[in-house]
Tab-separated table of C-alpha atoms in Angstrom:
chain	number	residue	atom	x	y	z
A	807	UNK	CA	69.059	57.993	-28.550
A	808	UNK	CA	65.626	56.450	-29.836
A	809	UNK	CA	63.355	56.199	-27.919
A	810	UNK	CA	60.142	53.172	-28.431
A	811	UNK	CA	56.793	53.357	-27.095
A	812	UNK	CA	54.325	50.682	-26.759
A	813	UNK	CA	53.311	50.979	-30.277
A	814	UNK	CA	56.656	49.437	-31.284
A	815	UNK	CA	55.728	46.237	-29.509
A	816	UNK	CA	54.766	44.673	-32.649
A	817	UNK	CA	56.338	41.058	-32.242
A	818	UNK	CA	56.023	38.579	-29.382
A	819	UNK	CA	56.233	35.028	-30.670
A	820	UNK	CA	55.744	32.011	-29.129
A	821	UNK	CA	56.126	28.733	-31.001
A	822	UNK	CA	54.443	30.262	-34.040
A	823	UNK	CA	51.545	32.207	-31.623
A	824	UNK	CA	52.161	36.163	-32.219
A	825	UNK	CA	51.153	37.362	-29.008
A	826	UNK	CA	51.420	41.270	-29.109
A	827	UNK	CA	47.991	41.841	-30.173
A	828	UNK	CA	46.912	39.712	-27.146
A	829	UNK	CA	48.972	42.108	-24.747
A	830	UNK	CA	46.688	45.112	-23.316
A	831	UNK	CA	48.483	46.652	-19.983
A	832	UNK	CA	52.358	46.043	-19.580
A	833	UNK	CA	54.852	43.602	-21.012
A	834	UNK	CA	58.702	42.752	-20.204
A	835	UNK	CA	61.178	40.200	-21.190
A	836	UNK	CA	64.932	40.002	-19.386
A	837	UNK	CA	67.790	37.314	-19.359
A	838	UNK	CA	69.145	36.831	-15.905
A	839	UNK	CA	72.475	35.166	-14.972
A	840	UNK	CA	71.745	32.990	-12.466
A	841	UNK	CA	74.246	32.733	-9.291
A	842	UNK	CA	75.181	31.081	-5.961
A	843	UNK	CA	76.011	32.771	-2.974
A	844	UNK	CA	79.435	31.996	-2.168
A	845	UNK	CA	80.660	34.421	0.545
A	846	UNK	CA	81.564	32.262	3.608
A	847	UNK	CA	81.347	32.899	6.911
A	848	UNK	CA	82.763	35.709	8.975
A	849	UNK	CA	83.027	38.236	5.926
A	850	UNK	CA	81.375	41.215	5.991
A	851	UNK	CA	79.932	41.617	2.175
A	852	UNK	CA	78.407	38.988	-0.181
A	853	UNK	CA	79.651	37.028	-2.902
A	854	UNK	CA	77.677	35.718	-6.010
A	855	UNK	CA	79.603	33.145	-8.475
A	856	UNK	CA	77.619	32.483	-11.573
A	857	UNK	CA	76.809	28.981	-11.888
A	858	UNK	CA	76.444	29.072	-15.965
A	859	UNK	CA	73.262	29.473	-16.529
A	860	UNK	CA	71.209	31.937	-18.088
A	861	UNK	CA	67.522	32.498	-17.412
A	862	UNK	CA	65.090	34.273	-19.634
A	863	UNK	CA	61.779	35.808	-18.063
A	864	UNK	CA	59.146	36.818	-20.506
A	865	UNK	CA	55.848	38.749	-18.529
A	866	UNK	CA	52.632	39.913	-20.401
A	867	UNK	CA	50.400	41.691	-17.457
A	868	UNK	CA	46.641	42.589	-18.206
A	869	UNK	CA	46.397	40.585	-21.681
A	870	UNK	CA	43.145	39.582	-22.831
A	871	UNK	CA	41.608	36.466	-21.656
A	872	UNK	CA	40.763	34.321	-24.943
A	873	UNK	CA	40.260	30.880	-26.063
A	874	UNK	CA	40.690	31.677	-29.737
A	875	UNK	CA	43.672	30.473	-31.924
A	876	UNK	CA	46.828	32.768	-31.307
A	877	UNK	CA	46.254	34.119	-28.159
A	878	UNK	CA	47.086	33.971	-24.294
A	879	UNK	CA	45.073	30.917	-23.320
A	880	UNK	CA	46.206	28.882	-26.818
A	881	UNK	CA	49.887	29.712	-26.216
A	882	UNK	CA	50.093	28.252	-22.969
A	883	UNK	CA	47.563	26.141	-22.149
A	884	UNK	CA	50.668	23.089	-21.455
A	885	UNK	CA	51.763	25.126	-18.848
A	886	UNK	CA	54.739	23.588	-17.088
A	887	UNK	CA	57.904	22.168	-18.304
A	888	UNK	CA	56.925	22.310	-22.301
A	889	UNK	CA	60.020	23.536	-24.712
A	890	UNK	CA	59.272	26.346	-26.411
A	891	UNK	CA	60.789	29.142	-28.700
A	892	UNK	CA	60.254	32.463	-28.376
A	893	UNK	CA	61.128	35.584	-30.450
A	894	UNK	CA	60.187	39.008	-28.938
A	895	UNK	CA	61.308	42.237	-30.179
A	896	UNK	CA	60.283	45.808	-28.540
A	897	UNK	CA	62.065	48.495	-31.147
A	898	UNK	CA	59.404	47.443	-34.071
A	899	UNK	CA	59.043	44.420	-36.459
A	900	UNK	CA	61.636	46.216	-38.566
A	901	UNK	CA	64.215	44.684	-40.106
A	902	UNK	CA	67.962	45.373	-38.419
A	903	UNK	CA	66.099	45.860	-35.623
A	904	UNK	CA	67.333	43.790	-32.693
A	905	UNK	CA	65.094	40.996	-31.232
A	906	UNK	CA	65.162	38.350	-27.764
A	907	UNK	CA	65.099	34.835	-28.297
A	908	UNK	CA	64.818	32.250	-26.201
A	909	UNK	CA	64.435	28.209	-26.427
A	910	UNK	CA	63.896	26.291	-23.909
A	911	UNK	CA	61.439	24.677	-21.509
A	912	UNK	CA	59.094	27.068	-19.937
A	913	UNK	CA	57.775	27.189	-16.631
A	914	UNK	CA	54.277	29.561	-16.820
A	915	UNK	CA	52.458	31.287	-14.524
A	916	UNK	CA	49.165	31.644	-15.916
A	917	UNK	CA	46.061	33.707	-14.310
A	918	UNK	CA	43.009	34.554	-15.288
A	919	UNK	CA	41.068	37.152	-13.605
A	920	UNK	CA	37.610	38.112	-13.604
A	921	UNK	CA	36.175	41.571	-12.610
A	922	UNK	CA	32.816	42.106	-11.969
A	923	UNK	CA	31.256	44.286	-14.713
A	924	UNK	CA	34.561	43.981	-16.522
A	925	UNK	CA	36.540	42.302	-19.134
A	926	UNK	CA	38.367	39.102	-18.258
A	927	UNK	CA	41.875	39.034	-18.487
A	928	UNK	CA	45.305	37.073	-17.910
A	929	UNK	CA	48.597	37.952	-16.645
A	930	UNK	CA	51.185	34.970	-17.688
A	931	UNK	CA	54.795	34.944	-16.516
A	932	UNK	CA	57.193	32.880	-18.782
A	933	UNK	CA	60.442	31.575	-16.836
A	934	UNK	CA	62.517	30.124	-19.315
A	935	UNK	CA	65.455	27.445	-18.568
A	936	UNK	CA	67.535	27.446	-21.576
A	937	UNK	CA	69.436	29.568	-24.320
A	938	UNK	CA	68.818	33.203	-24.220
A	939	UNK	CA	69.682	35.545	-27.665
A	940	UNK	CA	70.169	38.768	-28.315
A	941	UNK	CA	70.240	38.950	-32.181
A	942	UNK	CA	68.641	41.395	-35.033
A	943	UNK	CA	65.558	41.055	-37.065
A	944	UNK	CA	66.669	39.742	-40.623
A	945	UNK	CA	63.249	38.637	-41.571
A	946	UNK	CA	60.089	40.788	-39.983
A	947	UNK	CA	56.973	39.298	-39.402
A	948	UNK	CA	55.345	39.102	-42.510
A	949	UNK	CA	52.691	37.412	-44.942
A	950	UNK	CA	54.068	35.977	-48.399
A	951	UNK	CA	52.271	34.637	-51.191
A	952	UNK	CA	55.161	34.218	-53.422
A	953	UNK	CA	59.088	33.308	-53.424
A	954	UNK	CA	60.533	36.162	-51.676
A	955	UNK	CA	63.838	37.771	-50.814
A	956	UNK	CA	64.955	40.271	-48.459
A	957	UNK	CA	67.636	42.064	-50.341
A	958	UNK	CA	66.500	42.231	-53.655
A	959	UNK	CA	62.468	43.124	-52.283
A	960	UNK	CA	60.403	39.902	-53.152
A	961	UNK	CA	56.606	39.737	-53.719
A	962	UNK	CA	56.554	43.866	-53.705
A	963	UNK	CA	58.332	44.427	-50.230
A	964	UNK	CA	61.153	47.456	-49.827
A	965	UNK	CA	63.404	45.284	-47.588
A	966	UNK	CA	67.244	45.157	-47.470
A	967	UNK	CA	70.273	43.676	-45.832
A	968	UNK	CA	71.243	43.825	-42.384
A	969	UNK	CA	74.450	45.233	-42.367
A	970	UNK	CA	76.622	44.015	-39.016
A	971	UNK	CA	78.561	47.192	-39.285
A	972	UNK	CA	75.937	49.390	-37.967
A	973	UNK	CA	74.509	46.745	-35.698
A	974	UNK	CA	73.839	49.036	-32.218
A	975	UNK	CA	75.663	46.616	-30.026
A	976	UNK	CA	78.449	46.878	-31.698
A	977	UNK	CA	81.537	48.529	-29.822
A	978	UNK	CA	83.620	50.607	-31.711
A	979	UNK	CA	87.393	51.077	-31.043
A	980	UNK	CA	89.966	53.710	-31.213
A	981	UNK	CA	92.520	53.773	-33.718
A	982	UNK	CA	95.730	55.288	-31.659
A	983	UNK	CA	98.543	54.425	-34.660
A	984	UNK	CA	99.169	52.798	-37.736
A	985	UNK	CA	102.927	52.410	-39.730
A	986	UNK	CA	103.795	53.195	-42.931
A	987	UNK	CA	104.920	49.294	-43.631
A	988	UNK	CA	104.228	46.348	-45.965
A	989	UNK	CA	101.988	44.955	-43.890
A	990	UNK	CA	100.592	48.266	-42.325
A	991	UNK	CA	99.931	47.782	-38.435
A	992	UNK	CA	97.534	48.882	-36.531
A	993	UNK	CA	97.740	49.718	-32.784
A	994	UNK	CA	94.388	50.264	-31.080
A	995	UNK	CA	93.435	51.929	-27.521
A	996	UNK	CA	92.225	48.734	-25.898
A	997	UNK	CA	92.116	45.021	-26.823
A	998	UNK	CA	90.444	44.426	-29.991
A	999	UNK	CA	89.739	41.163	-29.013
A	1000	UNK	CA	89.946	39.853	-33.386
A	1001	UNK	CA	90.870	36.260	-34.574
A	1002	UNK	CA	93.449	36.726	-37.663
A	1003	UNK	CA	90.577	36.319	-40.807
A	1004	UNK	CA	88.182	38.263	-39.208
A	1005	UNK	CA	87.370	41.589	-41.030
A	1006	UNK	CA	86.946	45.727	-39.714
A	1007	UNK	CA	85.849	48.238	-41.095
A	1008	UNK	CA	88.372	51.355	-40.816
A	1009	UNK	CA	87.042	55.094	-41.011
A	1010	UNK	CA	88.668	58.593	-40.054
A	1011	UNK	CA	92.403	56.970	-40.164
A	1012	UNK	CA	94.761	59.802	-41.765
A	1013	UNK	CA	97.058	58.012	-43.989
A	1014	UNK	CA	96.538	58.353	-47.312
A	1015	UNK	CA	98.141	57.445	-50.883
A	1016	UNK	CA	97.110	54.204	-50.129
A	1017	UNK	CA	94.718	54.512	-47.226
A	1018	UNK	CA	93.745	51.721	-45.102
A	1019	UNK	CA	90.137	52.971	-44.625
A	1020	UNK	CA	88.028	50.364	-45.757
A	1021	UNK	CA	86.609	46.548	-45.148
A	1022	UNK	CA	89.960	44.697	-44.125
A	1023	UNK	CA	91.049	41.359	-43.345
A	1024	UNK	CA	92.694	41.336	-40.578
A	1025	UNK	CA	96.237	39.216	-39.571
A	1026	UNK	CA	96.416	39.496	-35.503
A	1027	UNK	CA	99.639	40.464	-34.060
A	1028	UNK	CA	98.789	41.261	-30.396
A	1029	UNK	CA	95.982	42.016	-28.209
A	1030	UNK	CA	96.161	46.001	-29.369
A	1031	UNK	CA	97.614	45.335	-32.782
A	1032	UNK	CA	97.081	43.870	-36.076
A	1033	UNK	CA	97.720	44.375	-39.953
A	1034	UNK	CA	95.982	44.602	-43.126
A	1035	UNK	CA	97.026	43.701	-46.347
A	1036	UNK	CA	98.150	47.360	-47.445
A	1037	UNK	CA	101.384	48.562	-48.242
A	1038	UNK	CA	101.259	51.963	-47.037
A	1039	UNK	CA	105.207	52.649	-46.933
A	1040	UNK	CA	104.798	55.754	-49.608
A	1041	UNK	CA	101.947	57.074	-47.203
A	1042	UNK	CA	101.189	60.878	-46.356
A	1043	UNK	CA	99.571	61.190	-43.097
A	1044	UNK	CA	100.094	60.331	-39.420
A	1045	UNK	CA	97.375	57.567	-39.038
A	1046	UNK	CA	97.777	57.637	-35.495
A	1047	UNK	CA	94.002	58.227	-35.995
A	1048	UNK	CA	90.536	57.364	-36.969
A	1049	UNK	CA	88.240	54.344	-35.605
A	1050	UNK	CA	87.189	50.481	-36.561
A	1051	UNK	CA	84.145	48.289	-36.160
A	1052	UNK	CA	84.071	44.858	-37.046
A	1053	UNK	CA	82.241	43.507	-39.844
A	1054	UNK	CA	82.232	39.913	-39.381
A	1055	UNK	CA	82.192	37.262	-36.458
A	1056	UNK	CA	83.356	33.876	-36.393
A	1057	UNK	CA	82.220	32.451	-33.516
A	1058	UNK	CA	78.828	31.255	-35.131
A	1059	UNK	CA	75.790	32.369	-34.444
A	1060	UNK	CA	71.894	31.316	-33.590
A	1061	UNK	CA	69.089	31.738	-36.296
A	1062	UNK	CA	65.349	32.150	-35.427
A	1063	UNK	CA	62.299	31.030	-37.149
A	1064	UNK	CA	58.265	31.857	-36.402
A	1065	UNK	CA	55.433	31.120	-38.523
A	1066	UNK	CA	51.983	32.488	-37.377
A	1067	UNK	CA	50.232	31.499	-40.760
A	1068	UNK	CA	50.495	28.851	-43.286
A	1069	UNK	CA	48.327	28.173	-46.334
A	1070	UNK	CA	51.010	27.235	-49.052
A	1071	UNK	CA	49.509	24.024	-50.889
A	1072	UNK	CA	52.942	22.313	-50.276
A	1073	UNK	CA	55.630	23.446	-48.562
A	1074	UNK	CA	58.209	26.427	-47.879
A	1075	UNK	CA	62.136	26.419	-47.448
A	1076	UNK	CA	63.504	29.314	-45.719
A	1077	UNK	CA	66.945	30.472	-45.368
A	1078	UNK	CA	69.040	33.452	-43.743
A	1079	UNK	CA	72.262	33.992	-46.229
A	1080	UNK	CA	75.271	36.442	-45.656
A	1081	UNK	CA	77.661	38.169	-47.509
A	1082	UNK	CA	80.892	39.872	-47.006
A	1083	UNK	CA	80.902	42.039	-49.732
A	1084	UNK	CA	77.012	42.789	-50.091
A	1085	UNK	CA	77.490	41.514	-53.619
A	1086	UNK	CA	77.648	37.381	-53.490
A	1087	UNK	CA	75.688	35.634	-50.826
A	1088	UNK	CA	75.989	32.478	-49.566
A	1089	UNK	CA	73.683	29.723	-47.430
A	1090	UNK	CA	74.207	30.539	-43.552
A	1091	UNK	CA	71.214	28.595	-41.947
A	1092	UNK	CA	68.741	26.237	-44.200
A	1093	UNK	CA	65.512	25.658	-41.855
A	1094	UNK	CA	63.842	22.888	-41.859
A	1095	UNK	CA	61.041	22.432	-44.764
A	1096	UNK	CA	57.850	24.304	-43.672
A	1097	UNK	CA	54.212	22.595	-43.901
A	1098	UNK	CA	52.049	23.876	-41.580
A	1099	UNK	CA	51.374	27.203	-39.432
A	1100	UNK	CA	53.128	27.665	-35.854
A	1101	UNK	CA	56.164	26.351	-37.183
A	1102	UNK	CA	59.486	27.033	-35.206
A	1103	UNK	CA	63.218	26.698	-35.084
A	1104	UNK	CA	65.772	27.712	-33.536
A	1105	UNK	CA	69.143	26.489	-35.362
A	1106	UNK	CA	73.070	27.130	-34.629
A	1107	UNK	CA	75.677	27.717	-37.314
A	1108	UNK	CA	79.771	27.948	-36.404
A	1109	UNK	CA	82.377	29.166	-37.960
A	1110	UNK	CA	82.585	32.970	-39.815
A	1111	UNK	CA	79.040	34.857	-40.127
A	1112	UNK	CA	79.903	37.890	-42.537
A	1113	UNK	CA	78.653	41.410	-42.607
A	1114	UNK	CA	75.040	41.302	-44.114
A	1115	UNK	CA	72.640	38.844	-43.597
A	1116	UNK	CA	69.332	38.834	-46.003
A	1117	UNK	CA	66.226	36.245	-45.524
A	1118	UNK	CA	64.514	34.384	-48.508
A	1119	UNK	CA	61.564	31.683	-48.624
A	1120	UNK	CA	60.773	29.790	-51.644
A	1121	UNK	CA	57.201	28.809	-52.092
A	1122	UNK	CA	56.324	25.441	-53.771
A	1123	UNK	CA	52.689	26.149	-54.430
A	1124	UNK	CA	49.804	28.269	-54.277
A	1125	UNK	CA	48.901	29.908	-50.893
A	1126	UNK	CA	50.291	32.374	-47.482
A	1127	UNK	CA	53.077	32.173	-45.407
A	1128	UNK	CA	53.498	35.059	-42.636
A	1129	UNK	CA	57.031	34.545	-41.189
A	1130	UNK	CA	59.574	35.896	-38.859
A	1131	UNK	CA	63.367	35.084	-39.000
A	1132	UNK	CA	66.572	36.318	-36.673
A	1133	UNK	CA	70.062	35.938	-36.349
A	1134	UNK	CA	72.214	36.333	-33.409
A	1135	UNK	CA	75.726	36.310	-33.545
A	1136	UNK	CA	78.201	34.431	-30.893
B	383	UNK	CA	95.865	18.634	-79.513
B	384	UNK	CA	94.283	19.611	-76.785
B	385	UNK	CA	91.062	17.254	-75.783
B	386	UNK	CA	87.721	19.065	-75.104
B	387	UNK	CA	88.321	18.320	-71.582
B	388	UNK	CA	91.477	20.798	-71.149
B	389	UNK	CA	90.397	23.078	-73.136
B	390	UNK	CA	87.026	23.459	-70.923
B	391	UNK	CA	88.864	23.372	-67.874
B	392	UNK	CA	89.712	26.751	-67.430
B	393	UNK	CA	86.237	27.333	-67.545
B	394	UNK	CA	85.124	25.375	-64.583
B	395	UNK	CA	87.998	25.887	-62.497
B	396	UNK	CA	85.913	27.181	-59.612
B	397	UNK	CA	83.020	25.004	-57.659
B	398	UNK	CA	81.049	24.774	-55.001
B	399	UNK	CA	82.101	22.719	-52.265
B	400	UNK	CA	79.848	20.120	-50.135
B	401	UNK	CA	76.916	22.012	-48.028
B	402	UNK	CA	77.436	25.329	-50.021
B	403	UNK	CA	75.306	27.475	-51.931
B	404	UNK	CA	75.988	31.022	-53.332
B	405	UNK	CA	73.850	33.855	-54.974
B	406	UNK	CA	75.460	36.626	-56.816
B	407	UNK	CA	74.581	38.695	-59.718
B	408	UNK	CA	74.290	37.014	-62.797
B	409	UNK	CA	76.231	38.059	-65.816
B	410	UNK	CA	78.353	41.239	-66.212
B	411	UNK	CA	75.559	43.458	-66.699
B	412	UNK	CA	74.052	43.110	-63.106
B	413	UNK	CA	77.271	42.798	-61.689
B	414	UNK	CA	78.357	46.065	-62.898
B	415	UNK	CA	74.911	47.374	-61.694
B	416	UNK	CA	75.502	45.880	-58.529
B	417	UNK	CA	79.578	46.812	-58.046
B	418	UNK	CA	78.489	50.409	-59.494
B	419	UNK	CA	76.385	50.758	-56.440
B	420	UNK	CA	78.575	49.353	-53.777
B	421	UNK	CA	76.491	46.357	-53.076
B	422	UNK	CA	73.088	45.368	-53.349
B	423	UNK	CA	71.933	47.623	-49.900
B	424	UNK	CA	72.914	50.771	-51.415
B	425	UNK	CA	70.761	50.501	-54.507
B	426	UNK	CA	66.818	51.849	-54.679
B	427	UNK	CA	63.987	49.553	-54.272
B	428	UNK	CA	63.459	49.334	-57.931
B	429	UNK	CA	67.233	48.977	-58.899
B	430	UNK	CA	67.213	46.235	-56.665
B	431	UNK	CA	64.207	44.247	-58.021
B	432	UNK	CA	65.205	44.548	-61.656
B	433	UNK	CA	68.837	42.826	-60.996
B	434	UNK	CA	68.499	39.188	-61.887
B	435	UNK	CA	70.884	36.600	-59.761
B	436	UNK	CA	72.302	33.295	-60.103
B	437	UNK	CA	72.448	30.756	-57.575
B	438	UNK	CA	74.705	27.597	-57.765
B	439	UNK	CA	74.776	25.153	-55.448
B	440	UNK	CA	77.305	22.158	-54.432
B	441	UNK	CA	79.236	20.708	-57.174
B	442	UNK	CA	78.211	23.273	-59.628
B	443	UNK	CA	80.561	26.130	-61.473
B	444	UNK	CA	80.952	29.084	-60.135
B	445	UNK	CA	83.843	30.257	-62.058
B	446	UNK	CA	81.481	33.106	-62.905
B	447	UNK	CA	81.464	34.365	-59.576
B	448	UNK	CA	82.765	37.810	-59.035
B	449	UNK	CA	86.161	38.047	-58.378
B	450	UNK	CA	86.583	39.905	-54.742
B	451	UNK	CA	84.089	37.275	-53.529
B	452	UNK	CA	86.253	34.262	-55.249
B	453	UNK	CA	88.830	34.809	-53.247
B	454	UNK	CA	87.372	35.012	-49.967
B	455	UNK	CA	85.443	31.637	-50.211
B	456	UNK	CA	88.233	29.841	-51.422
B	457	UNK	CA	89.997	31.084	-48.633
B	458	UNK	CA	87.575	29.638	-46.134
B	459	UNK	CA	87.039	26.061	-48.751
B	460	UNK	CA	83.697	27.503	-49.759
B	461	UNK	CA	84.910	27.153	-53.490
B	462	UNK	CA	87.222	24.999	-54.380
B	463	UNK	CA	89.828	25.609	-57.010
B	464	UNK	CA	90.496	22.969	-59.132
B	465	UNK	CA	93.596	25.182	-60.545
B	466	UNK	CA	94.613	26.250	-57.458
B	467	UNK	CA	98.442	24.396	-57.592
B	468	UNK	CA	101.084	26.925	-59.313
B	469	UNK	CA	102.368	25.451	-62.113
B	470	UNK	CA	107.251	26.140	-61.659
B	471	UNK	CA	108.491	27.489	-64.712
B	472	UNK	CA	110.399	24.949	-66.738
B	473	UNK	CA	114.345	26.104	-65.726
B	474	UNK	CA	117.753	24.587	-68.073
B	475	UNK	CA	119.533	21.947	-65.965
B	476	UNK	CA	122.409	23.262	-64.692
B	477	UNK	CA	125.783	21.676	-63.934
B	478	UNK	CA	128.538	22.292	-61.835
B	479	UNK	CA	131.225	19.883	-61.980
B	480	UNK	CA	132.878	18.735	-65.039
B	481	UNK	CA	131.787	14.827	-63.525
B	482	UNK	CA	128.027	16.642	-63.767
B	483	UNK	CA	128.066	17.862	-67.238
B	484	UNK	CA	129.921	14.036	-68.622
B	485	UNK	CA	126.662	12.793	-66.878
B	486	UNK	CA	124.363	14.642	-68.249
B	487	UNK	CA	125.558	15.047	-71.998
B	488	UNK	CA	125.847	11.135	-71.651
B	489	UNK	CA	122.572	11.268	-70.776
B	490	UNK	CA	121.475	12.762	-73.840
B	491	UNK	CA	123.692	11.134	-75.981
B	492	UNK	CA	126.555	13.739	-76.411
B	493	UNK	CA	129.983	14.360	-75.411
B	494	UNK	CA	131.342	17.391	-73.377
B	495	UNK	CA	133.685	18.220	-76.246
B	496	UNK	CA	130.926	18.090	-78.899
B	497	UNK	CA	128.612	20.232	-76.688
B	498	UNK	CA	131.419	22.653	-76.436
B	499	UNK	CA	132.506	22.685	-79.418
B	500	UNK	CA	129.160	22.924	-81.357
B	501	UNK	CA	127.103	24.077	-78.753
């Protein structure tokens, strides 16, 4: 298990403001389902019913008081009620790594505190009424000065796709038998919970001569069972074996967009494509045209999101663009 | 004599549909590059920035497109396949009745005797 350290804080974003360099003593950011009591009287424990909503709480403790662009003060000097989006990510502005988004409006607690013979400082607390996103870094915060893209390494970066398959919140299910048919079936251990179209990707199953383990289509059949297109009548092997992790969703998904800097002379169009193959790529999210620095979007898509997901900007004239862009799946 | 129209159709059978763009490796060179490698991830930093792509956008061809990925977005209505209906082999007429076959050779002009007879 890794393990991150305060040095891996690299990416706190608020409507285009990177904050992390601002933060000095402690920082946090949850999502909270929020409930209603609903135990009546004369029971003896407590109920809680979730009323549908989810609440995101962002706190930077100790941060250092300043008036300058990018910082504490800027960020949230419209304190109450203002919509804002937010992309925070604690395991490193590293691509693939996963990130905390938020949109929505934002009720701040801001204070400032002055110590004698010290330096001044701010603690703001960030409740935020709205959507809350766990996703992955496809983008990472960075500055551009010419068309870039993320899985063939623009403008001199060593960047690559995000492949879903080794995404850490994936779940990963056991494989407990598969026939020797035309279609082969699969049974698994527990509900797979897959919409027929939706793809897996099969490892450690023992049949063999063909053998199903590979990036499949998948043709639901039951809650524990499916096939893939594979006729593995002449098969060796028992197959009651081996494991599968999905490599595509299709409920949709939520893309992310910062910009902390902007100097391009014109404009910049950024986009998050996806693949299933890792070979031909195609247009997931288009974000709006970018002109000016603190840019920010947060954008849904629907329907299938395939395995890898790669970022790339398009620069129409001379200049910088430092940008950050992420992806969460439904 | 086939027009210049059906002869280029086979050509642009594949295009992009409305709100659709792809990117894929352009020509067989890169895509060999690219398949050789098992997708653009697994190759090194410099393999990857020496492979030039293609993008196409709605309306365009994309007949070009590699194969495995054809399929899947015409699947979903990402491409669309202009010819996607199968085409029945042509099959003889066949008839059962001796009332069928006066129909038909009357149809074309001949008698069932003749037809027999002569073939």
């Amino acid at each position: 298990m890794a393990k991150y350290a305060g040095s891996s804080f690299s990416v706190r974003l608020i409507d285009g403001h990177n904050l992390a360099p601002a933060i000095m003593e402690n920082a946090s950011m949850s999502r909270e389902s929020i409930t209603q009591q609903t135990n009546p009287f004369g029971v003896t424990g407590e109920s809680h019913t979730p009323v549908g909503l989810v609440k995101g709480i962002l706190v930077a403790g100790g941060g250092l008081y300043d008036a300058a662009v990018d910082t504490l003060h800027t960020a949230v000097a419209t304190v109450i009620g203002v919509s804002r989006i937010v992309a925070a990510a604690i395991h490193g502005n590293t691509i693939g790594k996963p990130f905390m988004g938020f949109e929505g409006a934002i009720d701040t607690k801001y204070e400032v505190i002055d110590a004698k013979d010290g330096i001044t400082k701010a603690n703001v607390t960030y409740l935020v009424t709205g959507a809350v996103d766990d996703g992955v870094i496809v983008q990472h915060l960075l500055a551009y000065t010419a068309d870039w893209d993320t899985k063939t390494g623009g403008a001199g970066a060593t960047d690559a796709p995000v492949d879903y398959s080794v995404d850490p919140i994936q779940r990963q299910f056991t494989i407990t038998g598969s026939t020797k048919a035309n279609p082969c079936e699969v049974t698994t251990a527990k509900a797979h919970g897959l919409t027929t179209g939706q793809k897996v990707l099969i490892s450690g199953n023992t049949l063999a001569v063909p053998d199903i383990n590979s990036d499949l289509a998948v043709t639901v059949t039951g809650t524990t069972t499916f096939t893939v297109a594979i006729d593995t009548t002449a098969s060796t092997g028992t197959g009651n074996d081996g494991t599968l992790i999905r490599t595509s969703s299709v409920a949709g998904g939520v893309g992310y967009l910062e910009v902390t800097a902007f100097t391009v002379a014109t404009n910049t169009v950024v986009k998050i494509m996806h693949s299933p193959d890792d070979i031909t790529y195609s247009a997931l999210i288009t974000f709006a045209t970018i002109t000016a620095a603190n840019s920010k979007e947060r954008k849904t898509v629907s329907g299938t999101v395939d395995r890898y997901l790669s970022s790339n900007g398009v620069l129409t004239g001379a200049g910088s663009i430092t940008v950050f862009t992420g992806l969460s799946r439904n | 004599m086939p027009n210049r129209d059906s002869i280029a159709k086979p050509l642009s059978r594949y295009t992009v549909a409305e709100g659709q763009e792809f990117v894929y490796p352009d020509g067989p060179i890169n895509l060999r590059l690219v398949q050789d490698a098992k997708g653009v991830s697994n190759l090194s930093d410099e393999a990857r920035a020496k492979i030039k792509f293609k993008t196409v956008v709605a309306g365009q061809n994309c007949s070009d497109m590699p194969k495995s990925s054809l399929e899947v977005y015409v699947e979903r209505g990402w491409v669309l396949d202009s010819g996607a209906k199968k085409v029945e082999p042509m099959t003889k007429p066949v008839a059962d009745s001796v009332t069928d076959k006066e129909e038909f050779f009357t149809d074309i002009g001949r008698s069932v005797e003749e037809v027999e007879n002569n073939g």
